[in-house]
């Protein structure tokens, strides 16, 4: 899941990386429709949730719920 | 966070290049972005396909920071690591900033010592201090700086703590005072070799040690720069040394470094307040244990079988297919379509036996969607918990039996999510042999998420014993084909080196977001193909070709595999997507058209069947048309052969 800083965690090696940091992708003609991101640590191809409208929707729903928990209010 | 100056004189920084060097997964890239900001350029390192990022340092006027690929130690073992060695050997550097993991101090210091021997101005960022302290580890940065003679900054890259100290440390990068004493034979070799070595960007001593340890980059550099007669003398010196040593030179060198690093780490690491291993750490250790790891893996697989097979494919599919679609949606849609479209041909196209709605959409949304949702939830939970890399470590032992490279396990694990993406990931493998071997195994015997979900659902409808038979046959085929391929393509096996993230409880939000992203991707990729497959069957049916095709395949489908003739249309769909075929078989099973024996035989055959169209395109792209065609020619009859043999064996054991 991308954190607030946009980092995602690789499924294979657990490495956290910023999928937008790879300028090579921007040169790719298929980039605009591509939902994958390559882990710079192990090279595994991951789904990039930032590219999915459905994932962004779920993220927003979940984020709102998180902020409403008493734990966060106490903090 | 603290920054500690060494007593050594620092090197003035006047706008040179600063190489960021470190082990993989130590937060190097995050620190790089913190040092450089947004505006960085990424390009292939000259003569390689490895990307290297560089950008202007925000807080150091005129300086450029280069983010080198993570390296475990010198000599490098992969193309990526080799680029780091090339940067150090060939690029004019102002200084080297090493980023190290504070919780793995010895591993960090092993690289520090190697960099110190190069006599390049260096600074050390001891990163992940928060995680180290949480484990009760308190490295004394000040003492470390004093002992190494270089500035050391303690940082937390994710939060940005210690960045000011780090920038100060980089500005005061210094040549380390560390000099290691090697056994007399090696010291004598170095004394004789150093005058023969051409001037380099790193010290002659470090260059000599690298070359002695078999570093290919150092060897290539020497062959390029050193006069031929010097090279001959160096080779003679090395041969003489090898005769004097009882074990390979690189091992002797490594031992000396290890002893020094152990002493240094003991001196600077305060472990007085170290807490004992947490439950998560102990469990993490058990998951990779050669004995205890196996029952843990078995328990996880059983949990997956229950959640995806019994709950997803049983309960949820029952509710959706029989309930919502079977009783509510489909009767209404059929009625409306037949009322609005009187022409039989067009109404059949939508709601006939091979209708886009009654077959394509119903298969995709009523049968497959609950299965893939449960699979993606389970896969996401495993991924978020940090178990997948551990599974790679555990299964690595199994794959080592067939001579497969350890790194090759990673795409295989990823293949359980999507074979197409895993085929793309085979790029990370170092040799052509490994890439080819793993692509064959992925195409043949690694079922993707949707297919695996349907398979589990079908097996749950038979028995757990059937699941064990299916798993056993697929594993046996994987090992046999892998072993045979490895014999045909002999090569050197390299160990698996993978960073293990901490084992933790999956975070619900992470799992849900990943599931949503995968689901969207799956719907976009699979549903159009489902519709195309249904359309193909519809056209064949309307042209009266389908009965002929079913009849033509009867000797194989009915005669050899012992399946009902209708299974032919499912296998026909398998030419487009294996999971589509599996869904067709699942549909037949749920309507009582398959016996337990036929269920096991059909799903073993379809698991080994040719991969989906997207995977084939990816194989063509990655391995070439000839290789892709060769794989299809092998896989197609092989899957049928295994299925038929299994049917006969199971019959011998009384299955019907």
XYZ file of C-alpha atoms in Angstrom:
731
model
C 0.000 0.000 0.000
C 1.414 3.381 -0.787
C 2.055 5.374 2.307
C 1.466 9.103 2.543
C 4.861 9.555 0.940
C 3.769 7.422 -2.042
C 6.090 4.540 -1.237
C 4.962 0.971 -1.937
C 6.309 -2.242 -0.472
C 7.629 -4.956 -2.773
C 5.676 -8.219 -2.555
C 8.779 -10.317 -2.903
C 11.508 -8.680 -0.841
C 9.611 -6.216 1.356
C 11.610 -3.263 0.040
C 9.860 0.134 0.244
C 10.211 2.290 -2.816
C 8.720 5.224 -4.621
C 7.266 3.963 -7.926
C 7.297 7.450 -9.383
C 11.039 7.809 -8.839
C 11.926 5.654 -11.832
C 12.249 8.102 -14.654
C 12.830 5.252 -17.103
C 9.129 4.394 -16.856
C 8.112 7.851 -18.030
C 9.886 7.289 -21.317
C 7.876 4.126 -21.939
C 5.027 4.573 -24.458
C 2.823 2.236 -22.400
C 3.472 4.096 -19.163
C 0.150 5.919 -19.019
C -1.836 2.681 -18.836
C 0.703 0.623 -16.919
C -0.315 -0.523 -13.453
C 2.962 -2.176 -12.560
C 6.093 -0.975 -10.810
C 9.451 -2.741 -10.666
C 11.131 -3.071 -7.286
C 14.563 -1.403 -7.482
C 15.900 -3.866 -4.900
C 14.949 -7.275 -6.285
C 13.422 -6.388 -9.666
C 10.059 -8.037 -8.990
C 7.106 -6.574 -10.852
C 4.466 -5.281 -8.466
C 0.996 -3.871 -8.882
C 1.131 -0.146 -8.218
C -1.990 0.783 -6.189
C -1.446 4.471 -7.066
C -2.484 3.591 -10.604
C -5.769 2.000 -9.609
C -8.890 4.123 -9.161
C -10.521 1.360 -7.124
C -7.521 1.178 -4.791
C -7.523 4.943 -4.317
C -11.218 4.783 -3.459
C -10.660 2.043 -0.877
C -7.699 3.951 0.501
C -9.803 7.079 0.972
C -12.598 5.132 2.662
C -10.154 3.399 4.923
C -8.230 6.571 5.751
C -11.404 8.342 6.863
C -12.307 5.477 9.142
C -8.831 5.402 10.635
C -8.910 9.047 11.634
C -12.222 8.559 13.377
C -10.963 5.915 15.785
C -10.778 6.893 19.468
C -7.099 5.916 19.500
C -6.293 8.655 17.055
C -8.408 11.164 18.891
C -6.560 10.400 22.102
C -3.295 10.951 20.372
C 20.359 11.987 15.916
C 24.057 12.515 16.339
C 26.900 13.280 14.048
C 30.391 12.516 15.137
C 33.542 13.859 13.542
C 36.618 11.764 13.233
C 40.000 13.075 14.212
C 41.296 12.677 10.639
C 41.543 15.792 8.473
C 38.530 16.203 6.222
C 38.608 16.736 2.468
C 37.229 20.076 1.316
C 34.165 19.662 -0.858
C 34.251 21.730 -3.987
C 31.359 20.472 -6.043
C 32.456 16.945 -6.946
C 30.553 13.697 -7.270
C 29.451 11.870 -4.153
C 28.690 8.166 -4.563
C 26.001 6.763 -2.311
C 26.998 3.165 -1.562
C 25.388 0.584 0.689
C 23.927 -2.858 1.174
C 20.506 -3.415 -0.376
C 17.479 -2.376 1.650
C 19.178 0.014 4.057
C 17.207 3.112 3.053
C 19.792 4.320 0.552
C 17.275 5.449 -2.056
C 15.215 7.335 0.545
C 18.335 9.134 1.749
C 19.232 9.855 -1.874
C 15.881 11.538 -2.416
C 16.242 13.465 0.822
C 19.689 14.651 -0.240
C 18.735 15.558 -3.800
C 15.051 16.422 -3.816
C 12.700 15.822 -6.717
C 14.899 16.673 -9.658
C 16.977 13.613 -10.386
C 17.957 11.967 -13.632
C 17.960 8.236 -14.122
C 19.914 6.712 -16.961
C 21.591 3.457 -17.782
C 25.158 3.274 -16.516
C 27.382 3.371 -19.636
C 27.737 -0.045 -21.219
C 25.083 -1.659 -19.014
C 21.321 -1.864 -18.683
C 21.482 -0.944 -14.999
C 19.771 2.298 -14.050
C 21.716 4.762 -11.922
C 20.072 7.864 -10.499
C 21.925 11.092 -9.914
C 20.910 14.510 -8.746
C 22.307 17.760 -7.381
C 22.711 17.785 -3.619
C 20.343 20.376 -2.192
C 22.464 21.400 0.786
C 25.948 21.082 -0.725
C 26.556 23.640 -3.439
C 27.637 22.157 -6.743
C 27.837 18.571 -5.531
C 26.180 15.743 -7.458
C 25.000 12.615 -5.658
C 25.016 9.248 -7.484
C 22.766 6.505 -6.122
C 24.603 3.263 -6.878
C 22.876 -0.164 -6.868
C 22.942 -1.924 -3.490
C 25.955 -4.159 -2.971
C 26.443 -6.826 -0.307
C 30.243 -6.789 -0.479
C 33.061 -6.772 -3.004
C 33.578 -8.676 -5.320
C 30.178 -7.983 -6.866
C 27.966 -10.934 -7.759
C 25.450 -9.452 -10.174
C 25.352 -6.954 -13.015
C 23.789 -4.394 -10.658
C 26.486 -4.822 -8.022
C 29.161 -4.685 -10.713
C 28.001 -1.179 -11.589
C 28.780 -0.049 -8.038
C 32.279 -1.496 -8.367
C 32.689 0.276 -11.726
C 31.597 3.602 -10.253
C 34.259 3.299 -7.552
C 36.950 2.141 -9.962
C 36.292 4.425 -12.887
C 34.353 7.528 -11.852
C 36.138 10.592 -10.471
C 34.637 10.801 -6.986
C 34.920 13.491 -4.412
C 33.810 11.155 -1.686
C 31.789 8.062 -0.861
C 28.809 8.185 1.471
C 28.069 4.723 2.779
C 24.566 4.083 4.062
C 24.418 1.239 6.549
C 21.788 -0.526 8.610
C 22.339 0.216 12.311
C 20.703 -3.061 13.333
C 23.039 -5.067 11.100
C 26.201 -3.347 12.179
C 28.612 -6.143 11.295
C 27.332 -6.401 7.748
C 27.540 -2.623 7.422
C 31.081 -2.530 8.776
C 32.205 -5.263 6.409
C 31.536 -2.896 3.516
C 32.938 0.069 5.493
C 36.253 -1.721 5.884
C 36.417 -2.479 2.164
C 35.715 1.158 1.338
C 38.294 2.261 3.937
C 40.934 0.139 2.214
C 40.198 2.002 -1.022
C 41.478 5.194 0.642
C 38.672 7.297 -0.814
C 37.272 10.077 1.396
C 34.258 8.528 3.051
C 31.456 9.176 5.506
C 29.047 6.721 7.062
C 25.318 7.160 7.616
C 24.209 4.652 10.221
C 20.584 4.471 9.192
C 17.478 2.820 10.703
C 18.554 3.919 14.176
C 14.933 3.835 15.326
C 14.618 0.134 14.477
C 17.989 -0.619 16.083
C 16.998 1.143 19.311
C 13.637 -0.596 19.331
C 15.602 -3.839 19.459
C 17.762 -2.597 22.288
C 20.802 -1.989 20.075
C 22.648 1.271 20.695
C 25.649 1.756 18.418
C 28.007 4.436 19.704
C 28.441 6.617 16.604
C 31.026 8.847 18.276
C 33.249 5.919 19.224
C 32.802 4.370 15.783
C 33.830 7.628 14.116
C 36.925 7.759 16.313
C 37.930 4.169 15.586
C 37.334 4.400 11.835
C 38.664 7.920 11.410
C 35.671 9.036 9.354
C 32.558 11.076 10.177
C 29.583 8.953 11.187
C 25.994 10.264 11.244
C 23.124 8.399 12.876
C 19.977 8.743 10.787
C 16.381 7.639 10.312
C 15.826 8.121 6.582
C 12.061 7.558 6.702
C 11.479 10.394 9.173
C 14.386 12.570 8.062
C 16.008 12.522 11.507
C 19.748 13.203 11.445
C 19.795 14.816 7.984
C 21.664 17.938 9.149
C 24.303 15.778 10.769
C 24.503 13.701 7.628
C 25.095 16.713 5.408
C 27.768 17.871 7.821
C 29.337 14.402 7.718
C 29.405 14.424 3.914
C 31.061 17.838 3.931
C 33.753 16.448 6.228
C 34.288 13.111 4.490
C 37.732 11.782 5.370
C 40.133 9.030 4.377
C 39.877 6.304 7.000
C 42.821 5.413 9.167
C 41.901 1.724 9.173
C 44.628 -0.563 7.826
C 44.115 -4.290 8.158
C 47.056 -6.660 8.494
C 46.670 -9.803 6.388
C 48.681 -13.013 6.784
C 52.356 -12.623 5.719
C 51.855 -14.425 2.383
C 49.176 -11.951 1.313
C 51.114 -8.953 2.640
C 54.170 -10.092 0.653
C 52.001 -10.477 -2.456
C 50.618 -6.953 -1.971
C 54.089 -5.482 -1.431
C 55.295 -7.047 -4.699
C 52.095 -6.359 -6.641
C 51.483 -2.716 -5.715
C 54.389 -1.286 -7.776
C 53.096 -3.212 -10.808
C 49.582 -1.773 -10.611
C 48.689 1.302 -12.666
C 47.504 4.383 -10.850
C 43.849 4.028 -9.982
C 41.090 6.016 -8.337
C 41.264 3.619 -5.385
C 44.407 2.622 -3.462
C 46.783 0.106 -5.021
C 46.383 -2.078 -1.926
C 42.599 -2.208 -2.316
C 42.932 -2.853 -6.048
C 45.371 -5.689 -5.378
C 43.029 -7.230 -2.806
C 40.041 -6.944 -5.151
C 41.951 -8.600 -7.977
C 43.234 -11.298 -5.646
C 39.679 -12.000 -4.465
C 38.609 -12.554 -8.074
C 36.794 -9.278 -8.720
C 35.927 -9.292 -12.443
C 35.624 -5.516 -12.624
C 39.099 -5.084 -11.173
C 40.387 -7.744 -13.576
C 38.794 -6.008 -16.595
C 40.168 -2.650 -15.468
C 43.675 -4.092 -15.052
C 43.639 -5.771 -18.459
C 42.686 -2.419 -19.934
C 45.191 -0.257 -18.056
C 48.192 -2.386 -17.052
C 51.093 -3.137 -19.444
C 51.116 -6.759 -20.602
C 54.428 -7.553 -18.874
C 53.113 -6.235 -15.542
C 50.006 -8.344 -15.957
C 52.088 -11.469 -16.545
C 54.144 -10.715 -13.428
C 50.984 -10.151 -11.409
C 49.533 -13.443 -12.573
C 52.741 -15.210 -11.663
C 52.673 -13.614 -8.212
C 49.059 -14.671 -7.737
C 49.804 -18.230 -8.840
C 52.711 -18.377 -6.392
C 50.513 -17.083 -3.575
C 47.758 -19.587 -4.352
C 50.340 -22.347 -3.958
C 51.297 -21.031 -0.523
C 47.761 -20.687 0.819
C 45.801 -23.648 2.118
C 42.472 -22.139 1.106
C 41.340 -19.654 -1.553
C 42.731 -16.147 -1.126
C 39.314 -14.530 -0.947
C 38.408 -16.675 2.061
C 41.605 -15.720 3.899
C 40.932 -12.030 3.170
C 37.332 -12.341 4.295
C 38.339 -13.994 7.586
C 40.726 -11.169 8.463
C 38.036 -8.606 7.718
C 35.454 -10.553 9.664
C 37.677 -10.749 12.732
C 38.314 -6.988 12.574
C 34.623 -6.196 12.053
C 33.602 -8.438 14.972
C 36.040 -6.660 17.302
C 34.949 -3.244 16.076
C 31.233 -4.049 16.396
C 31.736 -5.402 19.919
C 33.514 -2.187 20.895
C 30.879 0.221 19.613
C 27.637 -1.666 20.121
C 25.988 -1.226 23.480
C 23.775 -4.239 23.929
C 23.393 -3.877 27.685
C 19.779 -2.874 27.301
C 19.101 -5.261 24.486
C 15.723 -6.880 24.763
C 15.330 -10.568 24.027
C 13.973 -11.605 20.651
C 10.328 -10.669 20.280
C 7.629 -13.202 19.432
C 7.628 -11.892 15.851
C 11.389 -12.392 15.543
C 11.200 -15.922 16.948
C 8.322 -16.807 14.635
C 10.162 -15.199 11.712
C 13.147 -17.406 12.463
C 10.959 -20.526 12.647
C 9.336 -19.804 9.270
C 12.689 -20.218 7.516
C 13.853 -23.126 9.679
C 14.473 -26.245 7.513
C 12.364 -28.420 9.854
C 9.854 -26.116 11.593
C 9.342 -24.009 8.484
C 7.667 -26.927 6.682
C 4.732 -27.459 9.095
C 4.251 -23.676 9.225
C 4.091 -23.579 5.409
C 1.708 -26.563 5.431
C -0.536 -24.801 7.968
C -0.560 -21.642 5.837
C -1.407 -23.648 2.704
C -4.211 -25.389 4.580
C -5.501 -21.991 5.722
C -5.422 -20.784 2.099
C -7.219 -23.939 0.966
C -9.931 -23.371 3.549
C -10.326 -19.629 2.971
C -10.177 -19.661 -0.848
C -11.456 -23.156 -1.606
C -14.057 -23.820 1.052
C -15.182 -20.282 1.878
C -14.520 -18.408 -1.412
C -15.257 -21.058 -4.019
C -17.777 -22.941 -1.907
C -19.838 -20.569 0.204
C -19.445 -17.304 -1.736
C -19.726 -18.847 -5.202
C -22.779 -20.795 -4.024
C -24.420 -17.579 -2.873
C -23.550 -15.687 -6.041
C -23.902 -18.313 -8.761
C -26.856 -20.289 -7.493
C -28.495 -17.530 -5.520
C -27.985 -14.060 -6.959
C -27.181 -14.911 -10.583
C -29.035 -18.252 -10.878
C -32.306 -17.150 -9.277
C -32.436 -13.383 -9.595
C -30.172 -11.712 -12.160
C -29.934 -14.249 -14.985
C -33.659 -15.153 -15.231
C -34.487 -11.439 -15.346
C -31.761 -10.631 -17.921
C -32.799 -13.615 -20.112
C -36.412 -12.574 -19.990
C -35.660 -8.932 -20.838
C -33.244 -9.789 -23.661
C -35.617 -12.311 -25.253
C -38.435 -9.811 -24.998
C -36.439 -6.898 -26.427
C -34.463 -8.834 -29.057
C -36.759 -11.157 -30.954
C -34.032 -12.302 -33.349
C -32.805 -15.631 -31.988
C -29.221 -15.184 -33.201
C -28.705 -11.916 -31.316
C -30.544 -12.972 -28.174
C -28.434 -16.173 -28.126
C -25.333 -14.044 -28.450
C -26.234 -12.431 -25.128
C -28.162 -15.047 -23.184
C -27.838 -18.350 -25.068
C -25.804 -21.400 -24.044
C -22.599 -19.561 -25.075
C -24.001 -16.082 -24.431
C -21.806 -13.154 -23.458
C -23.939 -12.616 -20.352
C -24.990 -16.152 -19.411
C -21.526 -17.590 -19.917
C -18.878 -14.825 -20.147
C -20.178 -12.431 -17.501
C -21.574 -15.170 -15.244
C -18.249 -17.058 -15.265
C -16.309 -13.834 -14.654
C -18.469 -12.290 -11.933
C -20.400 -15.120 -10.282
C -17.819 -17.900 -10.364
C -14.431 -16.286 -10.575
C -14.790 -12.963 -8.790
C -15.411 -14.403 -5.283
C -12.494 -16.771 -5.819
C -10.036 -14.099 -6.950
C -11.156 -11.690 -4.226
C -10.483 -14.276 -1.526
C -7.187 -15.198 -3.195
C -6.050 -11.569 -3.456
C -7.023 -10.943 0.181
C -5.017 -13.964 1.313
C -2.049 -13.135 -0.951
C -2.118 -9.512 0.215
C -2.131 -10.625 3.853
C 0.843 -12.932 3.258
C 2.637 -10.175 1.385
C 2.010 -7.563 4.061
C 3.079 -9.925 6.831
C 6.528 -10.348 5.247
C 6.037 -14.108 4.846
C 6.588 -14.309 1.048
C 10.377 -13.725 1.115
C 10.566 -16.307 3.918
C 8.654 -18.750 1.750
C 11.258 -18.091 -0.954
C 14.039 -18.934 1.524
C 12.290 -22.125 2.601
C 11.474 -23.345 -0.905
C 14.953 -22.379 -2.049
C 16.199 -25.587 -0.411
C 13.763 -27.565 -2.518
C 14.730 -25.801 -5.724
C 18.408 -26.253 -4.943
C 17.780 -30.005 -5.401
C 17.173 -29.359 -9.106
C 20.131 -27.025 -9.394
C 18.037 -23.882 -9.708
C 19.542 -20.570 -8.744
C 18.303 -19.285 -5.397
C 17.233 -15.976 -6.893
C 15.017 -17.950 -9.302
C 12.659 -18.768 -6.455
C 11.439 -15.164 -6.311
C 9.622 -15.137 -9.683
C 8.175 -18.564 -8.883
C 6.584 -17.229 -5.699
C 5.415 -14.146 -7.571
C 3.928 -16.437 -10.251
C 1.274 -17.519 -7.764
C -0.062 -13.977 -8.101
C 0.337 -13.603 -11.870
C 2.461 -15.719 -14.211
C 2.687 -12.890 -16.762
C 4.234 -10.496 -14.266
C 6.474 -13.248 -12.912
C 7.732 -13.938 -16.451
C 8.627 -10.275 -16.682
C 10.412 -10.553 -13.334
C 12.736 -13.282 -14.673
C 14.790 -10.326 -15.933
C 16.305 -10.110 -12.458
C 18.036 -13.455 -12.974
C 21.669 -13.236 -13.868
C 22.107 -15.866 -16.577
C 20.191 -16.775 -19.718
C 20.009 -20.351 -18.442
C 18.197 -19.297 -15.281
C 15.801 -17.015 -17.138
C 14.913 -19.803 -19.551
C 14.529 -22.472 -16.876
C 12.263 -20.353 -14.713
C 10.164 -19.244 -17.687
C 9.570 -22.911 -18.634
C 8.590 -23.838 -15.070
C 6.319 -20.787 -14.754
C 4.585 -21.578 -18.026
C 4.183 -25.241 -17.197
C 3.486 -25.752 -13.548
C 2.874 -22.523 -11.646
C -0.839 -21.752 -11.497
C -1.789 -18.082 -11.298
C -4.076 -16.546 -8.682
C -7.427 -17.040 -10.433
C -6.626 -20.555 -11.542
C -5.294 -21.531 -8.132
C -8.456 -20.218 -6.517
C -10.711 -22.238 -8.811
C -8.512 -25.310 -8.361
C -8.813 -24.983 -4.568
C -12.566 -24.585 -4.902
C -12.876 -27.721 -7.023
C -10.626 -29.715 -4.713
C -12.586 -28.539 -1.672
C -15.624 -30.090 -3.338
C -13.864 -33.482 -3.461
C -11.595 -33.993 -0.417
C -8.392 -32.774 1.189
C -6.770 -35.985 -0.100
C -7.555 -34.819 -3.655
C -5.809 -31.528 -2.874
C -2.733 -33.443 -1.705
C -2.731 -35.545 -4.901
C -2.988 -32.414 -7.065
C -0.217 -30.664 -5.083
C 1.991 -33.763 -5.168
C 1.655 -34.229 -8.946
C 2.325 -30.550 -9.719
C 5.326 -30.480 -7.372
C 6.694 -33.728 -8.872
C 6.317 -32.320 -12.408
C 7.969 -29.053 -11.344
C 10.940 -30.862 -9.833
C 11.243 -33.409 -12.653
C 11.076 -30.895 -15.505
C 13.322 -28.493 -13.585
C 15.845 -31.253 -12.922
C 15.826 -32.417 -16.544
C 16.128 -28.862 -17.875
C 18.977 -28.141 -15.474
C 20.775 -31.283 -16.726
C 20.270 -30.180 -20.329
C 21.478 -26.674 -19.547
C 24.209 -27.137 -16.958
C 25.454 -24.048 -15.190
C 26.713 -22.678 -11.914
C 24.248 -22.284 -9.071
C 24.355 -19.043 -7.110
C 23.032 -18.707 -3.570
C 19.814 -16.863 -2.725
C 20.467 -13.510 -1.107
C 17.251 -11.822 -0.036
C 16.485 -9.236 2.583
C 13.942 -10.475 5.071
C 11.583 -7.722 6.238
C 10.315 -8.036 9.808
C 7.417 -10.469 10.256
C 4.364 -8.548 11.412
C 0.594 -8.711 11.573
C -0.891 -7.632 8.229
C -2.497 -4.187 8.255
C -6.107 -4.418 7.063
C -5.898 -1.146 5.103
C -2.801 -2.266 3.192
C -4.391 -5.605 2.303
C -7.656 -4.011 1.156
C -5.927 -1.415 -1.024
C -3.710 -4.033 -2.666
C -6.711 -6.310 -3.200
C -8.627 -3.460 -4.841
C -5.690 -2.646 -7.147
C -5.253 -6.296 -8.156
C -8.964 -6.713 -8.651
C -9.169 -3.737 -10.979
C -6.177 -5.000 -12.926
C -7.707 -8.505 -13.089
C -11.080 -7.253 -14.321
C -9.420 -5.108 -16.981
C -7.190 -7.948 -18.179
C -9.328 -11.060 -17.772
C -12.907 -10.016 -18.467
C -12.321 -8.896 -22.095
C -10.563 -12.212 -22.745
C -13.456 -14.103 -21.151
C -15.812 -12.302 -23.526
C -13.551 -13.061 -26.490
C -13.445 -16.746 -25.504
C -17.210 -16.911 -25.142
C -17.622 -15.216 -28.516
C -15.327 -17.813 -30.081
C -17.433 -20.666 -28.667
C -20.629 -18.914 -29.809
C -19.321 -18.497 -33.364
C -18.101 -22.107 -33.495
C -21.489 -23.273 -32.201
C -23.451 -21.192 -34.696
C -21.278 -22.421 -37.552
C -21.932 -25.983 -36.360
C -18.197 -26.460 -35.896
C -18.280 -26.964 -32.123
C -19.930 -30.406 -32.158
C -17.382 -31.457 -34.782
C -14.519 -30.145 -32.664
C -15.860 -31.899 -29.563
C -16.196 -35.081 -31.580
C -12.682 -34.701 -33.004
C -11.166 -34.296 -29.536
C -13.094 -37.217 -28.061
C -10.199 -39.715 -28.401
C -8.105 -37.443 -26.180
C -10.727 -35.943 -23.867
C -12.867 -39.030 -23.381
C -10.552 -41.822 -24.468
C -7.242 -40.753 -22.950
C -8.315 -38.443 -20.101
C -11.580 -40.220 -19.278
C -13.571 -36.969 -19.128
C -17.076 -36.257 -20.465
C -17.094 -34.884 -24.061
C -18.380 -31.458 -22.864
C -14.994 -30.904 -21.185
C -13.610 -30.270 -24.699
C -15.144 -26.794 -24.795
C -13.536 -25.997 -21.409
C -10.145 -27.077 -22.749
C -10.773 -24.972 -25.845
C -11.192 -21.972 -23.541
C -7.935 -22.991 -21.888
C -6.162 -21.940 -25.075
C -7.139 -18.373 -24.149
C -6.820 -18.492 -20.360
C -6.205 -21.457 -18.084
C -8.437 -19.959 -15.391
C -11.277 -19.651 -17.916
C -10.965 -23.371 -18.633
C -10.787 -24.114 -14.922
C -13.968 -22.074 -14.428
C -15.689 -24.132 -17.135
C -14.682 -27.322 -15.354
C -15.774 -25.810 -12.038
C -19.169 -25.095 -13.600
C -19.404 -28.698 -14.801
C -18.463 -29.982 -11.340
C -21.072 -27.806 -9.639
C -23.697 -29.287 -11.974
C -22.661 -32.849 -11.121
C -21.070 -33.561 -14.498
C -17.667 -34.611 -13.117
C -16.821 -37.504 -10.788
C -14.092 -37.021 -8.122
C -11.593 -38.844 -10.372
C -12.496 -36.613 -13.324
C -12.154 -33.497 -11.155
C -8.605 -34.408 -10.113
C -7.535 -35.461 -13.632
C -9.048 -32.414 -15.333
C -7.535 -29.871 -12.949
C -4.086 -31.474 -13.031
C -4.259 -31.327 -16.847
C -5.489 -27.745 -16.931
C -2.885 -26.624 -14.355
C -0.161 -27.974 -16.629
C -1.873 -26.612 -19.745
C -0.388 -23.826 -21.869
C -0.373 -20.459 -20.074
C -2.763 -17.617 -20.878
C -2.431 -15.495 -24.013
C -0.940 -12.581 -22.045
C 1.773 -14.891 -20.657
C 2.554 -16.256 -24.106
C 2.958 -12.712 -25.431
C 5.249 -11.962 -22.502
C 7.311 -15.107 -23.215
C 7.593 -14.069 -26.883
C 8.716 -10.601 -25.776
C 11.206 -11.828 -23.186
C 12.541 -15.069 -24.724
C 11.697 -14.776 -28.413
C 9.147 -16.347 -30.759
C 11.038 -19.599 -31.279
C 11.359 -20.296 -27.597
C 7.706 -19.452 -26.944
C 6.615 -21.764 -29.770
C 8.910 -24.499 -28.446
C 7.381 -24.206 -24.971
C 3.820 -24.434 -26.289
C 4.721 -27.482 -28.433
C 6.196 -29.184 -25.356
C 3.586 -28.148 -22.782
C 0.429 -29.043 -24.719
C 1.044 -32.801 -25.194
C 2.899 -33.051 -21.872
C -0.132 -31.799 -19.916
C -2.374 -34.325 -21.660
C 0.169 -37.107 -21.095
C 0.392 -36.438 -17.337
C -3.414 -36.160 -17.039
C -3.997 -39.495 -18.803
C -1.321 -41.294 -16.797
C -2.739 -39.911 -13.553
C -6.214 -41.129 -14.464
C -4.893 -44.670 -14.958
C -2.865 -44.615 -11.740
C -5.809 -43.319 -9.690
C -8.088 -45.977 -11.174
C -5.617 -48.603 -10.015
C -6.073 -47.225 -6.493
C -9.842 -47.547 -6.719
C -10.793 -43.958 -7.693
C -13.803 -43.561 -9.909
